[in-house]
CSV table of C-alpha atoms in Angstrom, one decimal:
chain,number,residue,atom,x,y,z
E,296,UNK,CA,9.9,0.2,-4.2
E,297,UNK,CA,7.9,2.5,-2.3
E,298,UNK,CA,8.8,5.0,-4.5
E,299,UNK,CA,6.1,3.3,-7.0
E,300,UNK,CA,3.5,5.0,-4.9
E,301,UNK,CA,3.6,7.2,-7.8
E,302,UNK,CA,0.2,5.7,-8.9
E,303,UNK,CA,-1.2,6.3,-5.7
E,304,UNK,CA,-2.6,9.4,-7.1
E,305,UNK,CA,-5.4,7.9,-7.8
E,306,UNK,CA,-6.3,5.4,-6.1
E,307,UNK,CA,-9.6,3.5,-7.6
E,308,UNK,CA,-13.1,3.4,-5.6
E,309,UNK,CA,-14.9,0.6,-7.2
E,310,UNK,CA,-18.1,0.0,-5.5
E,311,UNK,CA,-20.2,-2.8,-7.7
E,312,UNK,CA,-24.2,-3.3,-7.8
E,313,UNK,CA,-26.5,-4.4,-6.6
E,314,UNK,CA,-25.8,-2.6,-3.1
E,315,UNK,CA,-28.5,0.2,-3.7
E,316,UNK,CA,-25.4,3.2,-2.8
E,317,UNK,CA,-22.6,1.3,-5.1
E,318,UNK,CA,-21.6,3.1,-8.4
E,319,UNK,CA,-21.3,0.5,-11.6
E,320,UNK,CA,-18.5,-1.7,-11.4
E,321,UNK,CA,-16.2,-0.9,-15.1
E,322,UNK,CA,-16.0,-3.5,-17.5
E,323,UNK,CA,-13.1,-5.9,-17.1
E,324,UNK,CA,-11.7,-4.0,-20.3
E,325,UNK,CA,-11.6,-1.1,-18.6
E,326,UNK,CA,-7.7,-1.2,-17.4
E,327,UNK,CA,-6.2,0.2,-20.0
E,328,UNK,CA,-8.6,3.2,-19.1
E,329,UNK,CA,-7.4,3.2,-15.3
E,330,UNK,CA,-4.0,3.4,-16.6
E,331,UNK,CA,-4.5,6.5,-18.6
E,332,UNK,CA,-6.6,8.0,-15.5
E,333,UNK,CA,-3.4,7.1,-13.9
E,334,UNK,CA,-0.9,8.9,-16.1
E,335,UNK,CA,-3.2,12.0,-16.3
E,336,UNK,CA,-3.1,12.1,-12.4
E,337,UNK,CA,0.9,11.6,-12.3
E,338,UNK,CA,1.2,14.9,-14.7
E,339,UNK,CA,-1.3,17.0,-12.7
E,340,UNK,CA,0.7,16.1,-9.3
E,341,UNK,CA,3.8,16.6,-10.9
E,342,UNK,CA,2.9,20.5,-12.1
E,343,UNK,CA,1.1,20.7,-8.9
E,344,UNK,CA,4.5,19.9,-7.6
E,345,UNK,CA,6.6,22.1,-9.4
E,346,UNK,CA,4.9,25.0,-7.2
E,347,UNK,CA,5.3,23.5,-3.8
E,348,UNK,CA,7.1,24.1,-0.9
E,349,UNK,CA,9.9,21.2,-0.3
E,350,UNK,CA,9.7,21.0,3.4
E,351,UNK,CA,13.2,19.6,4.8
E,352,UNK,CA,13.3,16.7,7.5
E,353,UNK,CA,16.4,15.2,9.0
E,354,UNK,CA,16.4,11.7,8.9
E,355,UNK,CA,15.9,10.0,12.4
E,356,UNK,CA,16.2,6.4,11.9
E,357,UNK,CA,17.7,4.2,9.4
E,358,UNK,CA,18.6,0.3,8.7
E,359,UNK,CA,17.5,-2.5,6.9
E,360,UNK,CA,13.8,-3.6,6.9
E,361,UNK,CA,14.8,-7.3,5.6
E,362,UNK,CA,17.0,-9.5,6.6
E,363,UNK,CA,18.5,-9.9,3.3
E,364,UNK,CA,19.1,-5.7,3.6
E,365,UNK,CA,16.7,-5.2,0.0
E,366,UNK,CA,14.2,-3.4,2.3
E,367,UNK,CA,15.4,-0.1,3.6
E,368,UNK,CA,13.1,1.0,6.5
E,369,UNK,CA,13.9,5.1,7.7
E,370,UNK,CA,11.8,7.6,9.6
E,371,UNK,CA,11.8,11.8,9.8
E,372,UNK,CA,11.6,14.3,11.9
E,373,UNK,CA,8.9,16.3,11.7
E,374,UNK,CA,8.8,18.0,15.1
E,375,UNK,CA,9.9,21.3,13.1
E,376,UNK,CA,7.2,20.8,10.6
E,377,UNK,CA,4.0,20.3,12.5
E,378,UNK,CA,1.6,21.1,9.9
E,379,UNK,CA,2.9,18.9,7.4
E,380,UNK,CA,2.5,16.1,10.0
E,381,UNK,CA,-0.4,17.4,10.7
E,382,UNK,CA,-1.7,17.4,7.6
E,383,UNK,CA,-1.4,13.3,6.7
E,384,UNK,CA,-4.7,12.7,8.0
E,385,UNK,CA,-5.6,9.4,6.3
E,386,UNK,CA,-3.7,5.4,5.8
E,387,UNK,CA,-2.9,5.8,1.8
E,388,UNK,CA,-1.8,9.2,1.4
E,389,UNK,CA,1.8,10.3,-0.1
E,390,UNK,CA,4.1,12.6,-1.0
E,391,UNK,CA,7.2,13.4,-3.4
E,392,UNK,CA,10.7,13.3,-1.5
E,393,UNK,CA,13.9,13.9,-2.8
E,394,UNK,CA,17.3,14.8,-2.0
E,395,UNK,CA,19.1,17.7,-1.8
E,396,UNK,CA,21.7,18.3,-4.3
E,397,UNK,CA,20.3,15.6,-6.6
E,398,UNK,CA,18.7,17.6,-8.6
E,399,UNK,CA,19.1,15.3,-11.5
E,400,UNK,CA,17.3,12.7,-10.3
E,401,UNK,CA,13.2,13.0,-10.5
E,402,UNK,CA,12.1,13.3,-6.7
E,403,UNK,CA,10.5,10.0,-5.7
E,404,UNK,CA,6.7,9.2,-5.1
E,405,UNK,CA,7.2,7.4,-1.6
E,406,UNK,CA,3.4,6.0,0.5
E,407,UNK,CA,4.1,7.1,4.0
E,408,UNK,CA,4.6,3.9,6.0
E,409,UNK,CA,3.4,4.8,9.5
E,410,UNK,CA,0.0,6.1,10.8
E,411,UNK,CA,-1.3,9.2,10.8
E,412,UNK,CA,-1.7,10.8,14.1
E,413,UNK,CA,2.4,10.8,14.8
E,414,UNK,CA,3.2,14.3,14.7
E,415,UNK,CA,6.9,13.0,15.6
E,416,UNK,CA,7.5,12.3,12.2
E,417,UNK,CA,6.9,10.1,9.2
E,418,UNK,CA,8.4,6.5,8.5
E,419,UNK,CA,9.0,4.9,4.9
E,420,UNK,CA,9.9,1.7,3.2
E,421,UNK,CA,12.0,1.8,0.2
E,422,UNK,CA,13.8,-0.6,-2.4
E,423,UNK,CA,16.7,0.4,-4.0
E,424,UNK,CA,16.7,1.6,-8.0
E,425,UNK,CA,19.9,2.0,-9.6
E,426,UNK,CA,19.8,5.2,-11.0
E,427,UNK,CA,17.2,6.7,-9.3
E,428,UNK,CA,16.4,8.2,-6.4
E,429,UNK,CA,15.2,5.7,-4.4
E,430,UNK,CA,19.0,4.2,-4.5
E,431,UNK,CA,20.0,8.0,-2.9
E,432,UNK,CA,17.6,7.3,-0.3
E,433,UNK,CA,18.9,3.7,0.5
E,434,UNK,CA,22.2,5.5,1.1
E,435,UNK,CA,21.2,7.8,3.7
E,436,UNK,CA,22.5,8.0,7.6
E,437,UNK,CA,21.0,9.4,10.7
E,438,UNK,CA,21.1,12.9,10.6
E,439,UNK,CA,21.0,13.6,6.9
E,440,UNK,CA,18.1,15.8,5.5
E,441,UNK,CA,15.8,15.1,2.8
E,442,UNK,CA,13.1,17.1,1.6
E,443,UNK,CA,9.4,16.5,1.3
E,444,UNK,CA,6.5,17.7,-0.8
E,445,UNK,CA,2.7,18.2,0.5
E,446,UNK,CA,0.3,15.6,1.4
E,447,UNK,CA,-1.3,14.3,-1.5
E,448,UNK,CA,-4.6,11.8,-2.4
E,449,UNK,CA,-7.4,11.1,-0.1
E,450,UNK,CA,-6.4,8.2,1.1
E,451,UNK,CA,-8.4,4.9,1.7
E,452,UNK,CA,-11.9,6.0,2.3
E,453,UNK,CA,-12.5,3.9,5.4
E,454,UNK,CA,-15.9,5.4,5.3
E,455,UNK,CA,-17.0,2.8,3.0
E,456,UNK,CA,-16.3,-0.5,5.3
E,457,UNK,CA,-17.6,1.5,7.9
E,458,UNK,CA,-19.2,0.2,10.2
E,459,UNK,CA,-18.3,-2.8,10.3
E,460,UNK,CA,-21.1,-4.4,9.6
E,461,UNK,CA,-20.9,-3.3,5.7
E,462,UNK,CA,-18.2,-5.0,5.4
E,463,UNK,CA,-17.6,-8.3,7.7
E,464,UNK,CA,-15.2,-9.9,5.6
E,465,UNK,CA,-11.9,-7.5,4.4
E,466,UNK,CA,-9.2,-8.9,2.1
E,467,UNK,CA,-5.7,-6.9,2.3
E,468,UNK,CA,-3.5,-8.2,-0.4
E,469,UNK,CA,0.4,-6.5,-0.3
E,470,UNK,CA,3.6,-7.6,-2.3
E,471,UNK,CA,6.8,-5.9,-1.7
E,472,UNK,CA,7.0,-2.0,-0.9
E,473,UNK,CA,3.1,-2.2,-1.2
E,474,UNK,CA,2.8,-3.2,2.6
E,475,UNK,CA,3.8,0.6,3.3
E,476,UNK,CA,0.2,1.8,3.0
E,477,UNK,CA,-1.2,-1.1,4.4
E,478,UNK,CA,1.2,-1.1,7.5
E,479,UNK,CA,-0.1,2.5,7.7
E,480,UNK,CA,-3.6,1.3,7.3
E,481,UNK,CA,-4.0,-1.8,9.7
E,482,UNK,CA,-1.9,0.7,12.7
E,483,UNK,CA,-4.3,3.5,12.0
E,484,UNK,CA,-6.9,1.0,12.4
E,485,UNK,CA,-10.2,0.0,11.2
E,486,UNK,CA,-12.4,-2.0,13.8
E,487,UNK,CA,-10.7,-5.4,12.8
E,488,UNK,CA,-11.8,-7.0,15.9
E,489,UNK,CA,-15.4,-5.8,15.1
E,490,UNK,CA,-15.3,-7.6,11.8
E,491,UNK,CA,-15.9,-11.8,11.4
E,492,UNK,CA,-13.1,-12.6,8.8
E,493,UNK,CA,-9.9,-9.8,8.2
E,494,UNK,CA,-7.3,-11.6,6.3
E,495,UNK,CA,-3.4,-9.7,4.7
E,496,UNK,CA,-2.4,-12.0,2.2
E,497,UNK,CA,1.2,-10.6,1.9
E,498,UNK,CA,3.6,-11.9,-1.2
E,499,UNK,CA,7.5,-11.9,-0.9
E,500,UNK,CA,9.8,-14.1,-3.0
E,501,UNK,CA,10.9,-15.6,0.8
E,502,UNK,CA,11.2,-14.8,4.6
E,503,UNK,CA,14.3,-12.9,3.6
E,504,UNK,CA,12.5,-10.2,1.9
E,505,UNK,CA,9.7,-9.9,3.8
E,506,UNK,CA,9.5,-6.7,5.7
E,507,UNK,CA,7.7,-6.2,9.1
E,508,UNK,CA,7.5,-9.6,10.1
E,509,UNK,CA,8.7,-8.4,13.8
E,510,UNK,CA,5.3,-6.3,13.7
E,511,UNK,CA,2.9,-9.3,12.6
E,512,UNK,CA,2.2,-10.5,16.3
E,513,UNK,CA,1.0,-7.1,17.0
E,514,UNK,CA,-1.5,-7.0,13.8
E,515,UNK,CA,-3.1,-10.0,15.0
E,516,UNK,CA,-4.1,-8.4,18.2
E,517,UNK,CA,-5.9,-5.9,16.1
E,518,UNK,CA,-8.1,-8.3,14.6
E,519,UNK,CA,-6.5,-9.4,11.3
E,520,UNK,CA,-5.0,-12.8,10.5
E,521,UNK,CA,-1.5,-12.3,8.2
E,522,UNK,CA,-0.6,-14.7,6.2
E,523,UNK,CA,2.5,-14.8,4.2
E,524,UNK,CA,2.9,-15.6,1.0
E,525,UNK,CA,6.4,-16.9,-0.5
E,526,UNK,CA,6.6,-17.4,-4.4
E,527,UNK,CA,10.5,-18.9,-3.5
E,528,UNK,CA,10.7,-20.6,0.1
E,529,UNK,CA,13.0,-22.9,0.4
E,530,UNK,CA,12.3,-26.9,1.5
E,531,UNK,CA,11.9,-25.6,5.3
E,532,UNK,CA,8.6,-23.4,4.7
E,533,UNK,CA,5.4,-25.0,5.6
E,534,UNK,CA,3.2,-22.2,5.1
E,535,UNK,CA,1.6,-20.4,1.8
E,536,UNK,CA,3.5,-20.9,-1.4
E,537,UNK,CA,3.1,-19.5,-5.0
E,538,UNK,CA,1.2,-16.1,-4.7
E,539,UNK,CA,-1.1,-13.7,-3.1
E,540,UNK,CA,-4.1,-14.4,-5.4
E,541,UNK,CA,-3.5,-18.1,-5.6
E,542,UNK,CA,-3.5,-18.3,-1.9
E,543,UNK,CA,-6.7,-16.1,-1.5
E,544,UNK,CA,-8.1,-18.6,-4.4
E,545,UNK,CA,-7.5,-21.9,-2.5
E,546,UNK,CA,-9.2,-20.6,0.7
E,547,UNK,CA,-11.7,-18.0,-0.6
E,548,UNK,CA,-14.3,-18.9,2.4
E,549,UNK,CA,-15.9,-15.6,2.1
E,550,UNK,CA,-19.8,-16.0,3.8
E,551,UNK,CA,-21.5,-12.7,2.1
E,552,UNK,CA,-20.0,-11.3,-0.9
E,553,UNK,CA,-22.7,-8.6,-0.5
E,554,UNK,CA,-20.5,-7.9,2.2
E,555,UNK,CA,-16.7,-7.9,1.5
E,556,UNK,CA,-14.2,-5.3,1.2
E,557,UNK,CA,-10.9,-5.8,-0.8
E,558,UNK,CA,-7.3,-3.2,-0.9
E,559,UNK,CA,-4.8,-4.4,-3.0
E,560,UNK,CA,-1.2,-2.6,-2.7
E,561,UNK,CA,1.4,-3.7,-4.9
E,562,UNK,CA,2.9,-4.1,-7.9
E,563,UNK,CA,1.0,-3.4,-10.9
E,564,UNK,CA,0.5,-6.5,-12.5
E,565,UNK,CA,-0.3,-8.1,-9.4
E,566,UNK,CA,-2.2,-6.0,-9.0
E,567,UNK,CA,-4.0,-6.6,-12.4
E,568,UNK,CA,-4.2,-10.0,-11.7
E,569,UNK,CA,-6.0,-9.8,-8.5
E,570,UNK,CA,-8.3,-7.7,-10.3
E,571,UNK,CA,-9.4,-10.4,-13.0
E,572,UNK,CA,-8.7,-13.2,-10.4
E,573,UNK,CA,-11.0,-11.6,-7.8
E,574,UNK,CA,-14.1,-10.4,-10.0
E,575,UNK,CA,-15.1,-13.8,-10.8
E,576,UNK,CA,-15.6,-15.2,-7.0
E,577,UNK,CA,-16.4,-11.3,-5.3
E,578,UNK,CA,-19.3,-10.7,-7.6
E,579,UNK,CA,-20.2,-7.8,-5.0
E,580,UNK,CA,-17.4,-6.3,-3.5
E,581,UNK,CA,-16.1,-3.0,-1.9
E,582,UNK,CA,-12.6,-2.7,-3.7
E,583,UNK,CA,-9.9,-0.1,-2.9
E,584,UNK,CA,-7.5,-0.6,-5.6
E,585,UNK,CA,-3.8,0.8,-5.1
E,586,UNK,CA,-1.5,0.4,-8.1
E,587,UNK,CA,2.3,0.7,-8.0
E,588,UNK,CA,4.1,0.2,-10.4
């Protein structure tokens, strides 16, 4: 759900030699670390939280993101709360939302879906949680408020792609919820069309539950080539089956690994996998690593 951008909070630079300006790249047994940086980061934000100002935003839009309705797709209005718009300056970032009189329920950790630069508002992708508040949020109708907390993370530092040149070849790999940031990313834009090879692997279980699809002619004006990903299509899909890193795996085609940038966005263990399927083949790769759990 996009509520798992939780572990957005810290989202990994990972920058491997020999390039003479990358940092070491950390031992493949260095997850476990990552997820403790992770948790450490969650309880900083969370305190961080506790002394914020909850900003409140009536909803604008609403509806299903999927055809199968397991995708909720809504948007804010933030045309009474400039400076919070104004202050989402970068594809990646987050914030806490909740909802009012729920005060039960944790608020939830939601990746902001559109672009920066829309002081109109801010649009999200969510999958309902029983229990949680995520499932409050897929419940919600035009007009009713939710409050937000502040901008947090940095974002994806687009400076290190940039230019284009540094990074010829960019691999976007999303499952589920995580196409939020990426969405966010590819609209905000990141000279694509200046690049040789920009490819979104993007996993969903089928067509169904894939969200965005009406937006994918539009991304490939930009530069980028999507390709879909279903782990269970039915008889009638000719494209990509299995998933994202066994797709990326059968083509892999990439002409300078000196010279490749990766984001991942998703959940965590496919996340994980990526990581120890990838390391292998992208021997020297920019990597932006987003885990959601």
């Amino acid at each position: 759900m996009a509520a798992a951008a939780a572990t957005i909070s810290t989202a990994l630079h990972l920058r491997p030699s020999p390039p003479p300006h990358a940092s070491p790249l950390p031992a493949m047994g260095s997850l476990p670390f990552l997820r403790r940086r992770q948790m450490r980061s969650r309880r900083v934000a969370a305190v961080k939280q506790d002394a914020a100002v909850w900003t409140p935003a009536p909803v604008a839009s609403f509806g299903p993101a999927t055809a199968d309705g397991s995708l909720v797709h809504f948007s804010v209005d933030l045309s009474d709360a400039t400076d919070l718009a104004a202050s989402y300056t970068a594809p990646g970032q987050y914030l806490l939302i909740r909802v009012p009189g729920e005060d039960d329920l944790k608020p939830a950790f939601m990746a902001i879906a559109s672009p920066p630069g829309g002081a109109a508002g801010f649009e999200f992708l969510v999958k309902t949680v029983p229990g949680t508040t995520a499932e409050k949020l897929c419940g919600l109708r035009d007009g009713d408020v939710v409050e937000l907390g502040a901008i947090m993370g940095n974002g994806f530092p687009i400076s290190r792609i940039n230019p284009p040149d540094e990074a010829q070849t960019v691999l976007l790999f999303a499952t589920g919820t995580g196409i939020s940031p990426i969405r966010s990313l590819i609209e905000f834009g990141f000279d694509a069309d200046q690049r040789a090879d920009v490819r979104l692997y993007y996993g969903a279980r089928n067509l169904q539950t894939m969200a965005y699809q009406d937006k994918f002619t539009n991304w490939e004006s930009t530069g980028l080539k999507v390709i879909p990903v279903l782990s269970r299509a039915d008889d009638s899909w000719q494209g990509e089956r299995g998933y994202v890193q066994d797709a990326f795996l059968k083509a892999q085609n990439i002409s300078n690994h000196f010279c490749t940038g990766a984001v991942l966005c998703g959940q965590k263990q496919m996340s994980e996998v990526c990581l120890f399927s990838l390391f292998p083949i992208l021997l020297h790769i920019i990597l932006f690593c987003v885990l959601q759990s």
